[in-house]
Amino acid sequence: MTLVPLVTGAEVAYWICGPIMILAAVAMVLFRKAVYSALSLALVMVNLAIIYASQDASFLFVVQIIVYTGAVMMLFLFVVMLVGVDVSESLVEKIKGHTIASVLAGVGLFILLAVALGRGLVTGAVGVEAANAKFGGNVQGLAALLFGPYVLAFEATSALLITAAVGAMVLAHGERLSPKLDQKARAAARIEDFVTNGVHPGPRPNSGVYARHNAIASPALLPDGTVSEESVSAVLVRRSGLADADSLVAPAKAAFASLDAVQGDSEEDR
Amino acid sequence: MNPSYYVILAAILFTIGIVGFLVRKNALVVFMSVELMLNSCNLLFVTFSRVWGNLAGQAMSFFVMVVAAAEVVVGLSIIVMIYRARRSASVDNASLLKF
């Protein structure tokens, strides 16, 4: 009699990956931000791949990681980046009691599934070792199936993938709504703006050059000592605001003041 | 290991996918829930392939992955298109076809 209960690798994988998968799936539904949802779904898929490996499906283990976690989930992350990470989801229910009804429907479906599956529970498993060994391995066995009885379906999937790629390109291609402005048209628009609104048609002023700063974020000063807002890019102004002109000028002023003081002393000595 | 454990795990994942599909309003998360359901079905395919000692289940799982990849490509480009037109990825806002 063995003291340690007989535990197989498949059981270890199941009891480690199963709970992680369920937690990550629940987290995917509960996370407010789509990025977190995508990452927890990737976690579910990696754990699922481990469970495939523990069930002697080595080809699907690799494909699950490469295709699902590597390609599909990264596509999701790209689209989250395009669509905006901070798209906030309104918590207002359009239909009253929608969330509760949905959760109840989910629980009902689970009970239905559990009862239906409980009736047809299977206890023993033949195992795919024999099927794998028939052609010398899991990949070879799947290849014999895909290029044998399922070769038509396999060819159809290639047509499907090409159609999907073309469809995505057609759908994601944005038509230009207005004609592209060339240099001539832009120059004409500038002069038009000058004639009607009096906007200066020439280039904008440089950013300011100070004793200690000449970054593009430091604004230039006008002859009367005020800040010229045009001298700094509008994007920088929106991000961090205009720098305070007094603090930029202060070091130069202090240096001049100390110079004047030294000059005054030497004049007194003379 | 008893295959019914895997069946129960697949049922739980499928249920979570259904609930996420019904509850969430962000089109992307709704789509991810669909992916979760597809994955749970793949788990069933692989499990029953082991139960019957037949690789056909794994071949089916492979086809499901191919179809899912194609579906994700088209679906995500539709979401991007809707976002471009309406500046929103919420499924509640796309209500032009509502009677």
Coordinates of C-alpha atoms in Angstrom, one line a residue:
Chain A
M1 CA 0.0 0.0 0.0
T2 CA 1.4 3.4 -1.0
L3 CA 1.5 6.2 1.6
V4 CA 1.5 8.9 -1.0
P5 CA -1.6 8.8 -3.2
L6 CA -0.8 8.2 -6.8
V7 CA -0.9 11.5 -8.6
T8 CA -0.3 11.9 -12.3
G9 CA 1.1 14.9 -14.1
A10 CA -2.3 15.5 -15.7
E11 CA -3.9 15.8 -12.2
V12 CA -1.3 18.2 -11.0
A13 CA -1.8 20.3 -14.2
Y14 CA -5.5 20.2 -13.8
W15 CA -5.6 21.3 -10.1
I16 CA -3.1 24.1 -10.7
C17 CA -4.3 25.4 -14.1
G18 CA -8.1 24.8 -13.6
P19 CA -8.6 27.2 -10.7
I20 CA -6.2 29.8 -12.3
M21 CA -8.3 29.6 -15.5
I22 CA -11.6 30.1 -13.7
L23 CA -10.2 33.0 -11.6
A24 CA -8.8 34.7 -14.7
A25 CA -12.0 34.2 -16.7
V26 CA -14.0 35.7 -13.9
A27 CA -11.5 38.6 -13.7
M28 CA -11.9 39.1 -17.4
V29 CA -15.6 39.7 -17.0
L30 CA -15.2 41.9 -13.9
F31 CA -12.3 44.1 -15.0
R32 CA -13.4 47.6 -15.9
K33 CA -10.5 48.2 -18.4
A34 CA -10.4 46.3 -21.6
V35 CA -6.6 45.9 -21.4
Y36 CA -6.8 44.0 -18.1
S37 CA -9.6 41.8 -19.6
A38 CA -7.4 41.0 -22.6
L39 CA -4.4 40.1 -20.4
S40 CA -6.5 37.8 -18.1
L41 CA -7.9 36.1 -21.2
A42 CA -4.3 35.5 -22.4
L43 CA -3.7 33.9 -19.0
V44 CA -6.7 31.6 -19.4
M45 CA -5.4 30.6 -22.9
V46 CA -1.9 29.8 -21.7
N47 CA -3.3 27.6 -18.9
L48 CA -5.6 25.9 -21.4
A49 CA -2.5 25.1 -23.5
I50 CA -0.9 23.4 -20.5
I51 CA -4.1 21.4 -20.0
Y52 CA -3.9 20.4 -23.7
A53 CA -0.3 19.3 -23.1
S54 CA -1.4 17.2 -20.2
Q55 CA -4.0 15.5 -22.4
D56 CA -1.4 14.3 -24.9
A57 CA -2.4 17.0 -27.5
S58 CA 1.1 18.4 -28.0
F59 CA 0.3 19.9 -31.4
L60 CA -2.7 21.8 -30.0
F61 CA -0.6 22.9 -27.0
V62 CA 1.8 24.7 -29.3
V63 CA -0.9 26.0 -31.7
Q64 CA -2.9 27.3 -28.7
I65 CA 0.1 29.4 -27.5
I66 CA 1.2 30.6 -30.9
V67 CA -2.2 31.3 -32.5
Y68 CA -4.4 32.2 -29.6
T69 CA -2.1 33.8 -27.1
G70 CA 0.4 35.0 -29.6
A71 CA -1.7 36.2 -32.5
V72 CA -5.3 36.6 -31.5
M73 CA -4.8 38.2 -28.1
M74 CA -2.1 40.5 -29.4
L75 CA -4.5 41.6 -32.1
F76 CA -7.0 42.3 -29.3
L77 CA -4.4 44.4 -27.5
F78 CA -3.6 46.3 -30.7
V79 CA -7.3 47.1 -31.2
V80 CA -7.6 48.1 -27.5
M81 CA -4.8 50.5 -28.2
L82 CA -6.5 51.9 -31.3
V83 CA -10.0 52.1 -29.8
G84 CA -8.7 53.8 -26.7
V85 CA -7.6 52.3 -23.5
D86 CA -9.6 54.6 -21.4
V87 CA -13.0 54.2 -23.1
S88 CA -15.1 54.2 -19.9
E89 CA -18.0 51.9 -19.8
S90 CA -21.3 53.4 -18.6
L91 CA -22.8 51.4 -15.7
V92 CA -26.3 52.6 -16.5
E93 CA -28.5 49.6 -17.5
K94 CA -30.5 50.2 -20.7
I95 CA -32.8 47.4 -19.7
K96 CA -33.8 47.3 -16.0
G97 CA -32.4 44.3 -14.1
H98 CA -30.3 43.3 -17.1
T99 CA -27.2 42.3 -15.1
I100 CA -29.1 40.2 -12.5
A101 CA -31.1 38.5 -15.3
S102 CA -27.9 37.8 -17.2
V103 CA -26.2 36.2 -14.2
L104 CA -29.3 34.2 -13.4
A105 CA -29.4 33.0 -17.0
G106 CA -25.8 32.0 -16.7
V107 CA -26.4 30.1 -13.5
G108 CA -29.4 28.4 -15.1
L109 CA -27.3 27.4 -18.1
F110 CA -24.6 26.0 -15.9
I111 CA -27.1 23.9 -14.0
L112 CA -28.5 22.7 -17.3
L113 CA -25.1 21.8 -18.6
A114 CA -24.1 20.1 -15.4
V115 CA -27.3 18.0 -15.3
A116 CA -27.1 17.1 -18.9
L117 CA -23.4 16.2 -18.7
G118 CA -23.9 14.4 -15.4
R119 CA -26.3 12.0 -17.1
G120 CA -23.7 11.1 -19.7
L121 CA -20.7 11.1 -17.5
V122 CA -17.9 9.0 -18.8
T123 CA -15.4 7.6 -16.3
G124 CA -12.8 5.8 -18.3
A125 CA -10.7 7.2 -21.1
V126 CA -9.1 5.2 -23.9
G127 CA -6.3 7.8 -24.2
V128 CA -4.8 9.0 -27.4
E129 CA -1.4 7.3 -27.0
A130 CA -2.3 4.5 -29.4
A131 CA -3.7 6.9 -31.9
N132 CA -0.6 9.1 -31.6
A133 CA 1.7 6.1 -32.0
K134 CA -0.1 4.9 -35.1
F135 CA 1.7 7.4 -37.4
G136 CA 4.7 8.0 -35.1
G137 CA 3.5 11.0 -33.2
N138 CA 0.7 13.5 -32.5
V139 CA 1.7 15.9 -35.3
Q140 CA 2.0 13.0 -37.8
G141 CA -1.3 11.6 -36.7
L142 CA -3.1 15.0 -37.1
A143 CA -1.4 15.5 -40.5
A144 CA -2.7 12.2 -41.6
L145 CA -6.2 13.3 -40.7
L146 CA -5.9 16.9 -42.1
F147 CA -4.4 15.8 -45.4
G148 CA -6.4 12.6 -45.6
P149 CA -10.1 12.6 -44.8
Y150 CA -10.3 16.3 -44.0
V151 CA -8.3 17.7 -46.9
L152 CA -11.3 19.5 -48.4
A153 CA -12.1 21.2 -45.1
F154 CA -8.5 22.1 -44.8
E155 CA -8.5 23.8 -48.2
A156 CA -11.7 25.6 -47.4
T157 CA -10.0 27.1 -44.3
S158 CA -7.3 28.5 -46.5
A159 CA -9.9 30.2 -48.6
L160 CA -11.5 31.4 -45.4
L161 CA -8.3 32.9 -44.1
I162 CA -7.6 34.7 -47.3
T163 CA -11.1 36.1 -47.4
A164 CA -10.8 37.2 -43.8
A165 CA -7.5 39.0 -44.5
V166 CA -9.0 40.8 -47.5
G167 CA -12.2 41.6 -45.6
A168 CA -10.2 43.1 -42.8
M169 CA -8.2 45.3 -45.2
V170 CA -11.4 46.4 -46.9
L171 CA -13.2 47.1 -43.7
A172 CA -10.4 48.9 -41.9
H173 CA -9.5 51.0 -44.9
G174 CA -10.6 54.5 -44.3
E175 CA -11.8 56.6 -47.3
R176 CA -10.6 60.1 -47.4
L177 CA -13.5 62.4 -46.8
S178 CA -12.0 65.6 -48.2
P179 CA -9.3 66.0 -50.9
K180 CA -5.7 66.2 -49.6
L181 CA -4.4 69.8 -49.4
D182 CA -1.2 70.4 -51.4
Q183 CA 1.3 73.2 -50.7
K184 CA -0.3 75.6 -53.2
A185 CA -3.7 75.3 -51.6
R186 CA -2.3 75.7 -48.1
A187 CA -0.4 78.9 -49.1
A188 CA -3.6 80.3 -50.7
A189 CA -5.5 79.4 -47.5
R190 CA -2.9 81.3 -45.4
I191 CA -3.2 84.4 -47.5
E192 CA -6.9 84.1 -47.4
D193 CA -6.8 84.0 -43.6
F194 CA -4.5 87.0 -43.6
V195 CA -6.9 89.0 -45.8
T196 CA -10.0 88.2 -43.9
N197 CA -8.9 87.7 -40.3
G198 CA -5.5 89.4 -40.3
V199 CA -3.6 86.4 -39.1
H200 CA 0.2 86.7 -39.7
P201 CA 0.9 84.6 -42.9
G202 CA 4.6 84.0 -42.1
P203 CA 6.2 81.4 -39.9
R204 CA 5.6 81.4 -36.2
P205 CA 8.2 82.9 -33.7
N206 CA 11.0 80.7 -32.3
S207 CA 10.9 79.4 -28.8
G208 CA 12.7 81.5 -26.2
V209 CA 16.5 81.5 -25.6
Y210 CA 17.4 82.2 -22.0
A211 CA 20.6 82.0 -19.9
R212 CA 19.8 78.5 -18.7
H213 CA 17.0 77.3 -21.0
N214 CA 16.6 77.1 -24.7
A215 CA 14.2 74.1 -24.9
I216 CA 11.2 74.3 -27.3
A217 CA 9.0 74.3 -24.3
S218 CA 10.3 77.7 -23.0
P219 CA 8.2 80.5 -24.5
A220 CA 9.7 83.6 -26.2
L221 CA 9.1 87.0 -24.8
L222 CA 7.5 89.9 -26.7
P223 CA 9.2 93.3 -26.7
D224 CA 6.9 94.4 -23.8
G225 CA 8.1 91.4 -21.6
T226 CA 4.9 89.3 -21.9
V227 CA 5.0 85.7 -23.1
S228 CA 4.3 84.9 -26.7
E229 CA 1.9 81.9 -26.7
E230 CA 2.5 81.3 -30.4
S231 CA 6.2 80.5 -29.8
V232 CA 5.4 77.1 -28.1
S233 CA 3.6 74.2 -29.7
A234 CA 0.0 74.0 -28.7
V235 CA 0.5 70.3 -27.7
L236 CA 3.2 71.2 -25.2
V237 CA 1.0 74.0 -23.8
R238 CA -1.9 71.6 -23.3
R239 CA 0.4 69.0 -21.6
S240 CA 2.3 71.1 -19.2
G241 CA 1.2 74.7 -19.6
L242 CA 3.3 77.7 -20.5
A243 CA 6.5 78.1 -18.4
D244 CA 6.5 81.1 -16.2
A245 CA 8.5 83.8 -17.9
D246 CA 9.7 85.4 -14.7
S247 CA 11.4 82.3 -13.4
L248 CA 13.1 81.8 -16.8
V249 CA 14.4 85.4 -16.8
A250 CA 15.3 85.4 -13.1
P251 CA 18.9 83.8 -13.4
A252 CA 19.9 86.3 -16.1
K253 CA 18.6 89.2 -14.1
A254 CA 20.4 88.0 -10.9
A255 CA 23.7 87.6 -12.9
F256 CA 23.3 91.2 -14.3
A257 CA 22.6 92.5 -10.8
S258 CA 25.7 90.9 -9.3
L259 CA 27.8 92.2 -12.3
D260 CA 26.4 95.7 -11.6
A261 CA 27.3 95.3 -7.9
V262 CA 30.9 94.3 -8.7
Q263 CA 31.2 97.2 -11.2
G264 CA 29.9 99.6 -8.6
D265 CA 32.4 98.4 -6.0
S266 CA 35.4 98.8 -8.3
E267 CA 34.2 102.3 -9.3
E268 CA 34.1 103.2 -5.6
D269 CA 37.6 101.9 -5.1
R270 CA 39.0 104.0 -7.8
Chain B
M1 CA -7.6 11.3 -14.8
N2 CA -11.4 11.2 -15.0
P3 CA -12.5 13.1 -18.1
S4 CA -15.6 14.5 -16.4
Y5 CA -13.4 16.9 -14.5
Y6 CA -12.4 18.5 -17.8
V7 CA -16.1 18.5 -18.9
I8 CA -17.1 20.4 -15.8
L9 CA -14.2 22.9 -16.2
A10 CA -15.3 23.5 -19.8
A11 CA -18.9 24.0 -18.7
I12 CA -17.7 26.6 -16.1
L13 CA -15.7 28.5 -18.6
F14 CA -18.5 28.4 -21.1
T15 CA -20.9 29.8 -18.5
I16 CA -18.5 32.6 -17.6
G17 CA -18.2 33.4 -21.3
I18 CA -22.0 33.6 -21.6
V19 CA -22.3 35.8 -18.6
G20 CA -19.6 38.1 -19.8
F21 CA -21.2 38.2 -23.2
L22 CA -24.5 39.3 -21.7
V23 CA -23.3 41.7 -19.0
R24 CA -20.5 43.7 -20.6
K25 CA -21.1 46.6 -22.9
N26 CA -17.6 47.2 -24.2
A27 CA -17.7 45.5 -27.7
L28 CA -14.1 44.3 -27.2
V29 CA -14.8 42.5 -23.9
V30 CA -18.0 41.0 -25.5
F31 CA -15.8 39.6 -28.2
M32 CA -13.3 38.3 -25.7
S33 CA -16.2 36.4 -24.0
V34 CA -17.0 34.8 -27.3
E35 CA -13.3 33.7 -27.6
L36 CA -13.6 32.2 -24.1
M37 CA -16.6 30.2 -25.1
L38 CA -14.8 28.9 -28.2
N39 CA -11.8 27.9 -26.1
S40 CA -14.0 26.0 -23.6
C41 CA -15.5 24.0 -26.6
N42 CA -12.0 23.3 -27.8
L43 CA -11.2 21.9 -24.3
L44 CA -14.2 19.5 -24.8
F45 CA -13.0 18.4 -28.2
V46 CA -9.6 17.6 -26.8
T47 CA -11.0 15.8 -23.8
F48 CA -13.4 13.6 -25.9
S49 CA -10.6 13.0 -28.4
R50 CA -8.8 11.4 -25.4
V51 CA -11.9 9.6 -24.2
W52 CA -12.4 7.8 -27.5
G53 CA -8.8 7.5 -28.4
N54 CA -9.4 9.2 -31.7
L55 CA -7.5 12.2 -33.1
A56 CA -10.5 13.6 -35.0
G57 CA -11.4 15.7 -32.0
Q58 CA -8.1 17.4 -32.0
A59 CA -8.4 18.0 -35.8
M60 CA -11.8 19.6 -35.1
S61 CA -10.2 21.7 -32.4
F62 CA -7.6 22.9 -35.0
F63 CA -10.4 23.9 -37.4
V64 CA -12.1 25.8 -34.6
M65 CA -8.9 27.7 -34.0
V66 CA -8.6 28.6 -37.7
V67 CA -12.2 29.8 -37.9
A68 CA -11.8 31.7 -34.6
A69 CA -8.7 33.5 -36.0
A70 CA -10.6 34.5 -39.2
E71 CA -13.6 35.6 -37.1
V72 CA -11.4 37.7 -34.8
V73 CA -9.8 39.5 -37.7
V74 CA -13.1 40.5 -39.3
G75 CA -14.8 41.2 -36.0
L76 CA -12.1 43.5 -34.7
S77 CA -12.0 45.4 -38.0
I78 CA -15.8 45.9 -37.7
I79 CA -15.3 47.2 -34.2
V80 CA -12.6 49.6 -35.3
M81 CA -14.9 50.8 -38.1
I82 CA -17.8 51.4 -35.8
Y83 CA -15.4 53.1 -33.4
R84 CA -14.2 55.4 -36.2
A85 CA -17.7 56.3 -37.2
R86 CA -19.2 56.7 -33.7
R87 CA -16.3 57.3 -31.4
S88 CA -17.6 54.6 -29.1
A89 CA -17.0 50.9 -28.6
S90 CA -20.1 50.4 -26.5
V91 CA -22.6 47.9 -27.9
D92 CA -25.5 50.0 -26.4
N93 CA -24.7 53.0 -28.6
A94 CA -24.9 51.1 -31.9
S95 CA -28.7 51.2 -32.1
L96 CA -29.4 52.6 -35.6
L97 CA -31.2 49.4 -36.6
K98 CA -33.4 49.6 -33.5
F99 CA -37.1 49.7 -34.3

